[in-house]
Coordinates of C-alpha atoms and ligand atoms in Angstrom, one line a residue:
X1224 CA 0.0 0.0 0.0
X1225 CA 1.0 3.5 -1.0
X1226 CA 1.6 6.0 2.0
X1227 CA 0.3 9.1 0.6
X1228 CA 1.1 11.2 3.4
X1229 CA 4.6 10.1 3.1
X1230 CA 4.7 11.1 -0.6
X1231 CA 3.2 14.4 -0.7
X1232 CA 5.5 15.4 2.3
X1233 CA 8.3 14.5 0.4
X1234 CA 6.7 16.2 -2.3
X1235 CA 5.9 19.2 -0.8
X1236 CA 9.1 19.5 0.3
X1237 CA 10.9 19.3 -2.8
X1238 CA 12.3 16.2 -1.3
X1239 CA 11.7 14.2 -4.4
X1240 CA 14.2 13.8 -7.6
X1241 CA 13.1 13.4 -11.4
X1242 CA 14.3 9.9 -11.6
X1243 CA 12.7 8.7 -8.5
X1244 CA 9.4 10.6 -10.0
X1245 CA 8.0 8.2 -13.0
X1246 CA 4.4 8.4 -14.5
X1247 CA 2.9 6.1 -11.6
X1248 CA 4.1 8.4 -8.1
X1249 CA 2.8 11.6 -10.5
X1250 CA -0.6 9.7 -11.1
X1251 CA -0.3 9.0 -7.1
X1252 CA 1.0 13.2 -6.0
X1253 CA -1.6 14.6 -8.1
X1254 CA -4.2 12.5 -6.6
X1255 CA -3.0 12.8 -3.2
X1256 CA -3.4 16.4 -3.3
X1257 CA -6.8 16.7 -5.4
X1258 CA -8.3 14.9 -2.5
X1259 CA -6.8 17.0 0.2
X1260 CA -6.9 20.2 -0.8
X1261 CA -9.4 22.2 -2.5
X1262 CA -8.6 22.6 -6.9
X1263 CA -7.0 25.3 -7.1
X1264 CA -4.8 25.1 -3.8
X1265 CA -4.1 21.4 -5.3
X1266 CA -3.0 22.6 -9.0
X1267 CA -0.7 25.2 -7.8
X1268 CA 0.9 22.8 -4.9
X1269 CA 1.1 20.5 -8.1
X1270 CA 3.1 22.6 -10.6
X1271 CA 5.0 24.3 -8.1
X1272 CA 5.8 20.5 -7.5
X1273 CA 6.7 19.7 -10.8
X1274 CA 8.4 23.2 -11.8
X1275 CA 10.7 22.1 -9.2
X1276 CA 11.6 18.6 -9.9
X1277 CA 12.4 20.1 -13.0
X1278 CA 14.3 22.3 -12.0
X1279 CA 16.6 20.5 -9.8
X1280 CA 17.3 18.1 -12.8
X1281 CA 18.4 21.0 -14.6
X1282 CA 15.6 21.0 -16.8
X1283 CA 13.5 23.8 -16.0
X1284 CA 12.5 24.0 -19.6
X1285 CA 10.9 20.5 -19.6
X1286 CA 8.3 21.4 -17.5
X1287 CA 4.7 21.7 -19.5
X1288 CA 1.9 23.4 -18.9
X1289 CA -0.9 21.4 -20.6
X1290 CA 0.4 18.2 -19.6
X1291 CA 0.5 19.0 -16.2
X1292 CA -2.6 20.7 -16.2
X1293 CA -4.5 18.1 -18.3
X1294 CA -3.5 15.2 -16.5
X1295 CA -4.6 17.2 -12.9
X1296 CA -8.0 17.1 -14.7
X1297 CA -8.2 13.8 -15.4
X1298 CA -6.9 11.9 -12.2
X1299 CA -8.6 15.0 -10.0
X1300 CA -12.0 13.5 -11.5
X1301 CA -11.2 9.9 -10.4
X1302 CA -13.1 9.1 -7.0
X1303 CA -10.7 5.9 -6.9
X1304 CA -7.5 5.4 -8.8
X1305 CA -8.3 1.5 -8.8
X1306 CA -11.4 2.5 -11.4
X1307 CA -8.9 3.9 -13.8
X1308 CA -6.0 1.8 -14.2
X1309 CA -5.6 3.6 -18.1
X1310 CA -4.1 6.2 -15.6
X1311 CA -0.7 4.6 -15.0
X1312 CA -0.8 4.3 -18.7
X1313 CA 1.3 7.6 -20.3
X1314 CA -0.2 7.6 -23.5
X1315 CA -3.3 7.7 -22.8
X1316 CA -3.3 11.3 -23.1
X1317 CA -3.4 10.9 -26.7
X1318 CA -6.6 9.9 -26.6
X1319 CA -7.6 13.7 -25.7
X1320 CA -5.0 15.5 -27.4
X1321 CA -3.3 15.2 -31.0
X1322 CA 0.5 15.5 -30.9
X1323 CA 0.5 18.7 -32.3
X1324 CA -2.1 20.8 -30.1
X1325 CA 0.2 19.1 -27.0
X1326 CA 3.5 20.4 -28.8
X1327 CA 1.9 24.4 -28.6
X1328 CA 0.9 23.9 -25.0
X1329 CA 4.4 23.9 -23.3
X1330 CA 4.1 27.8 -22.2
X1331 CA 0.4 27.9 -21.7
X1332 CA -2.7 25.7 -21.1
X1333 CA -4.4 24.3 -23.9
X1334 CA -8.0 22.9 -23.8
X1335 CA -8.2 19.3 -25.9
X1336 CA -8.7 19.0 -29.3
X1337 CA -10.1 15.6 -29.5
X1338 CA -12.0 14.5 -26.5
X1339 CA -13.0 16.7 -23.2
X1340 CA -11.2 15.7 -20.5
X1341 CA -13.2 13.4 -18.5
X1342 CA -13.2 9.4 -17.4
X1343 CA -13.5 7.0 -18.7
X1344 CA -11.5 7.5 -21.3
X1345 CA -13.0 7.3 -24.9
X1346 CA -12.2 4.3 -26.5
X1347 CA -9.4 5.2 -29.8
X1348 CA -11.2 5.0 -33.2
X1349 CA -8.2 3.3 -34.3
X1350 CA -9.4 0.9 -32.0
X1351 CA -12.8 0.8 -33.1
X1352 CA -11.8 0.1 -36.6
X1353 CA -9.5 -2.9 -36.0
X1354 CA -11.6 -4.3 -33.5
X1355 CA -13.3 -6.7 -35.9
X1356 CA -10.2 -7.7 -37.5
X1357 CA -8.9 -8.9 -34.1
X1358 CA -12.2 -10.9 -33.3
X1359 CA -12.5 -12.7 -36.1
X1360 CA -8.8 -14.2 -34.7
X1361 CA -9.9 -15.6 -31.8
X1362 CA -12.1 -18.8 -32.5
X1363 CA -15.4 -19.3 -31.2
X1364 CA -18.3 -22.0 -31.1
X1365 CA -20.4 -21.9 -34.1
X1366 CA -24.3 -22.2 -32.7
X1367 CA -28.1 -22.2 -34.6
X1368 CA -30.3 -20.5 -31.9
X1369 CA -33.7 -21.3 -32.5
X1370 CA -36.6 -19.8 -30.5
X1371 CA -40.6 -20.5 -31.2
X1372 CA -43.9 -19.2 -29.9
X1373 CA -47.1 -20.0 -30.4
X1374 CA -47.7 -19.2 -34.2
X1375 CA -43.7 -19.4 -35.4
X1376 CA -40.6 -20.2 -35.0
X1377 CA -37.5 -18.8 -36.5
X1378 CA -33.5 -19.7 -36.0
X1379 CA -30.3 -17.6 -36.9
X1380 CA -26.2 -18.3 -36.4
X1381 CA -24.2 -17.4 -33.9
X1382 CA -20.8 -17.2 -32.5
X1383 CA -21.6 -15.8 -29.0
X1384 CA -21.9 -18.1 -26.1
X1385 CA -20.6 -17.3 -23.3
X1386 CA -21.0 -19.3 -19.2
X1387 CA -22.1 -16.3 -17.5
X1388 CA -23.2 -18.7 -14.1
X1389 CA -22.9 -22.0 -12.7
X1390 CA -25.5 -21.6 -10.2
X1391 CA -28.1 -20.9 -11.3
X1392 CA -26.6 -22.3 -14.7
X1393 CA -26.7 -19.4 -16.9
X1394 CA -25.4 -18.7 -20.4
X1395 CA -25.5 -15.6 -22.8
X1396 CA -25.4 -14.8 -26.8
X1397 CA -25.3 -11.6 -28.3
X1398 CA -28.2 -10.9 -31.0
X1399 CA -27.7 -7.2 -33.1
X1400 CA -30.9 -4.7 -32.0
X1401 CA -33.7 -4.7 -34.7
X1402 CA -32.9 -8.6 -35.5
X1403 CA -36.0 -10.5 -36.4
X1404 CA -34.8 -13.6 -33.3
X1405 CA -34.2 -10.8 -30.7
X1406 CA -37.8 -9.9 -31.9
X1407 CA -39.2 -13.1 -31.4
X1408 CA -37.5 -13.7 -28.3
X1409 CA -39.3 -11.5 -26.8
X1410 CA -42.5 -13.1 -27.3
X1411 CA -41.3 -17.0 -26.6
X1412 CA -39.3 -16.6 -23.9
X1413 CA -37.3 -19.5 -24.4
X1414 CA -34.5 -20.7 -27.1
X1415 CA -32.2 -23.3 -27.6
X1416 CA -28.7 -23.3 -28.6
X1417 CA -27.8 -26.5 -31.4
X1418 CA -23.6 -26.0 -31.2
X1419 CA -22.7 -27.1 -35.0
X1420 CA -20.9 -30.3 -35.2
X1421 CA -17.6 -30.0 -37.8
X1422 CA -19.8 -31.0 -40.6
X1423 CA -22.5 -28.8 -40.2
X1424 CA -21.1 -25.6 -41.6
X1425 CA -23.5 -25.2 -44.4
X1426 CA -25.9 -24.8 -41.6
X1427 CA -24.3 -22.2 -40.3
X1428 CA -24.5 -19.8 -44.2
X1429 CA -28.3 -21.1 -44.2
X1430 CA -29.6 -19.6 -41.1
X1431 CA -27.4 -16.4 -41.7
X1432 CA -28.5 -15.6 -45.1
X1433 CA -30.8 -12.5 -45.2
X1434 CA -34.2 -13.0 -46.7
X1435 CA -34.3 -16.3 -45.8
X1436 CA -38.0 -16.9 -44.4
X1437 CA -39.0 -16.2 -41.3
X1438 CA -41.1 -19.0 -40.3
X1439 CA -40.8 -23.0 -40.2
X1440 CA -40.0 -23.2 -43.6
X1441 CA -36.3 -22.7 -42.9
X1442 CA -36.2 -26.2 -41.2
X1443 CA -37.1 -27.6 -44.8
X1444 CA -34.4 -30.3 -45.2
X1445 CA -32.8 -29.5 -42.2
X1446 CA -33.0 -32.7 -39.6
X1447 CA -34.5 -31.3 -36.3
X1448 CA -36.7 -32.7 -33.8
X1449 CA -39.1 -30.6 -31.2
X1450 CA -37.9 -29.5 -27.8
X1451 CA -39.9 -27.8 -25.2
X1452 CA -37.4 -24.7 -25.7
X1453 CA -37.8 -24.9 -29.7
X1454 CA -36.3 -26.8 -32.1
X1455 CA -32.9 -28.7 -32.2
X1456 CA -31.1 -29.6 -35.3
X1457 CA -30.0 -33.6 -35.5
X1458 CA -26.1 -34.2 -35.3
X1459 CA -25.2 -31.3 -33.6
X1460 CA -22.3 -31.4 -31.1
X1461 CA -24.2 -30.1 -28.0
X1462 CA -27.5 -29.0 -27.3
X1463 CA -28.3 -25.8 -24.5
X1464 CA -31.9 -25.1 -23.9
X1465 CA -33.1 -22.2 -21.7
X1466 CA -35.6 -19.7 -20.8
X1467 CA -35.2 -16.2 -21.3
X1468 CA -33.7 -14.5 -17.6
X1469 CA -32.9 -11.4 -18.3
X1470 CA -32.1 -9.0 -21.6
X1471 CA -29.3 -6.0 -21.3
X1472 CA -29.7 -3.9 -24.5
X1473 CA -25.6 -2.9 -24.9
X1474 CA -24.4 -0.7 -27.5
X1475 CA -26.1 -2.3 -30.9
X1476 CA -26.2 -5.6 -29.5
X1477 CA -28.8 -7.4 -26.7
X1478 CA -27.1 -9.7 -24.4
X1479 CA -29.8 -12.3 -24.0
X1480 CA -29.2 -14.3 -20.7
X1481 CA -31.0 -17.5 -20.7
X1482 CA -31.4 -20.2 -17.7
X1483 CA -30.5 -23.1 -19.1
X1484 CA -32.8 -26.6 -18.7
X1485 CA -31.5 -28.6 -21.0
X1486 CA -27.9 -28.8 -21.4
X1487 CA -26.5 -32.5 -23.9
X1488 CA -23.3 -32.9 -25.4
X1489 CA -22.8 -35.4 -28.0
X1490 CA -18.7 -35.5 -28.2
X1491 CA -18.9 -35.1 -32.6
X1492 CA -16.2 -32.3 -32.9
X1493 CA -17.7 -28.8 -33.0
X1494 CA -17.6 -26.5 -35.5
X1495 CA -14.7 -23.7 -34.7
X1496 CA -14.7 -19.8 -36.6
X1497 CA -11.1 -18.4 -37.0
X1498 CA -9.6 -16.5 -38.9
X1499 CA -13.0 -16.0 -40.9
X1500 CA -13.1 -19.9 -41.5
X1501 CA -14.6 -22.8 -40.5
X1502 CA -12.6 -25.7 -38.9
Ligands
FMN2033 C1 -20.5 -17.5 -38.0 C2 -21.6 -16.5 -37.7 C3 -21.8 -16.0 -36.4 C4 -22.7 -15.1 -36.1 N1 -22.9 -14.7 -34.9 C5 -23.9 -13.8 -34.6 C6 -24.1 -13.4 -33.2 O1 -23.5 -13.9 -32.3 N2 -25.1 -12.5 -33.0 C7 -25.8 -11.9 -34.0 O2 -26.7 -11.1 -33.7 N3 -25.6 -12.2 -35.3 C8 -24.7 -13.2 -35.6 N4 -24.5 -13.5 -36.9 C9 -25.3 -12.9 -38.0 C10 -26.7 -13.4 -38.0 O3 -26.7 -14.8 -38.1 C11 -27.4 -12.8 -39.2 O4 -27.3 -11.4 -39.1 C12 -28.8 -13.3 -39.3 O5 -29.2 -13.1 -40.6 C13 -29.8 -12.5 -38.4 O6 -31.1 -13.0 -38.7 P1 -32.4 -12.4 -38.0 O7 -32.5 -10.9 -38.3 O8 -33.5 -13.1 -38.8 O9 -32.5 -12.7 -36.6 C14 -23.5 -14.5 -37.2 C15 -23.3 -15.0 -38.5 C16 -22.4 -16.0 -38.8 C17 -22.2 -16.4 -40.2

């Protein structure tokens, strides 16, 4: 554990050197002081701090403004440092400033160009972009949900089953807002998960392909026998069937929790996604 009054003594008293001052005790100083002393008392004590670590290195020239001042902003609005751990992480700040708007605020304070500085902080678009490009590198199960209520039933593919509990046994897919399952789901209140055996791939194009009908007649020629949580498709590798517990709308995407009551696993190998291709 940190001893914070120990630190901002030292602080304080111009006790501490640049090299024993990396990004983690300055996450730690700043916010020592934000939570001790009112904001403005607390940014002056700060970069009177800094001003003179730099200076006693010989670097009074280093010191800058909008750094200083931006990160005071950011760790003075964190409650508790253990929320933030992107904190300790320098570069972060790049996520509210571009490199040139930082390199004009030495002298004076400089507001962000990209993001206002508040927590958490925003998620890089870079990040964003290549996010699907990571995904599709880490493999996942390959399921046919299928759901039914009292005058249809309808199916569609997906890669996102996840345990969420083991008691009570609980499990979760993702389903994009405005898709017709999510829709039905709503109604029949229960689904089952067929997880594709290796040889079942075409199964997996069928019940992803758009216009395809939305009613029974997408189980033409496809083997499948009735459960009491809708219908399972023959010679799959495992079989979950649950009632609906609980829905949490999430960006574009519903995670659908279900309780499972039927749960069968048949050992045939399962159909694995990586790398955009079926194994
Ligand atoms: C391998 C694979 C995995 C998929 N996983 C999901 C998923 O987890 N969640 C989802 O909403 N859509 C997923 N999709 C896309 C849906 O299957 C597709 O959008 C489907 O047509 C939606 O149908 P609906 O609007 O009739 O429900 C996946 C598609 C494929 C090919």
């Amino acid at each position: 554990m940190i001893d914070f009054d120990q630190l901002l003594a030292a602080f304080q008293a111009g006790e501490i050197a640049g090299a024993d001052f990396p990004h983690e005790r300055h996450v730690q100083v700043t916010w020592g002081l934000a939570q001790r002393y009112p904001r403005d008392v607390a940014l002056r004590l700060l970069t009177d701090g800094i001003r003179g670590i730099a200076a006693r290195a010989g670097r009074a020239a280093a010191y800058h403004e909008t750094i200083t001042r931006a990160w005071f902003e950011l760790i003075s609005g964190a409650k508790d440092l253990e929320r933030y751990p992107e904190l300790f992480d320098k570069s972060v700040l790049g996520r509210y400033y571009t490199p040139a708007r930082l390199a004009l605020g030495r002298e004076r304070w400089l507001e962000p160009d990209l993001h206002p500085l508040t927590l958490p902080p925003p998620v890089l678009a870079a990040a964003r972009t290549q996010l699907p490009d990571v995904l599709r590198w880490i493999p996942t199960a390959v399921a046919v949900l299928a759901t039914r209520s009292d005058h249809t039933l309808h199916a569609t593919t997906v890669s996102s089953i996840t345990s969420v509990s083991r008691e009570p046994a609980l499990v979760s897919v993702c389903l994009a807002n405005g898709s017709r399952t999510l829709d039905l789901l709503g109604h029949a209140g229960t689904f089952v998960l067929s997880v594709l055996a290796s040889n079942q791939s075409e199964l997996a194009g069928r019940f992803a392909t758009l216009g395809r009908p939305a009613d029974p007649r997408q189980f033409t020629m496809v083997a499948h026998r009735l459960s009491a949580y809708g219908p399972l498709i023959e010679s799959a590798a495992a079989w979950i069937g649950c009632d609906v517990y609980g829905a949490h709308r999430c960006g574009d995407h519903t995670i659908v929790v279900g309780a499972v009551g039927l749960a069968e696993a048949t050992h045939r190998h399962p159909l694995v996604r990586h790398g955009g291709v079926y194994h």
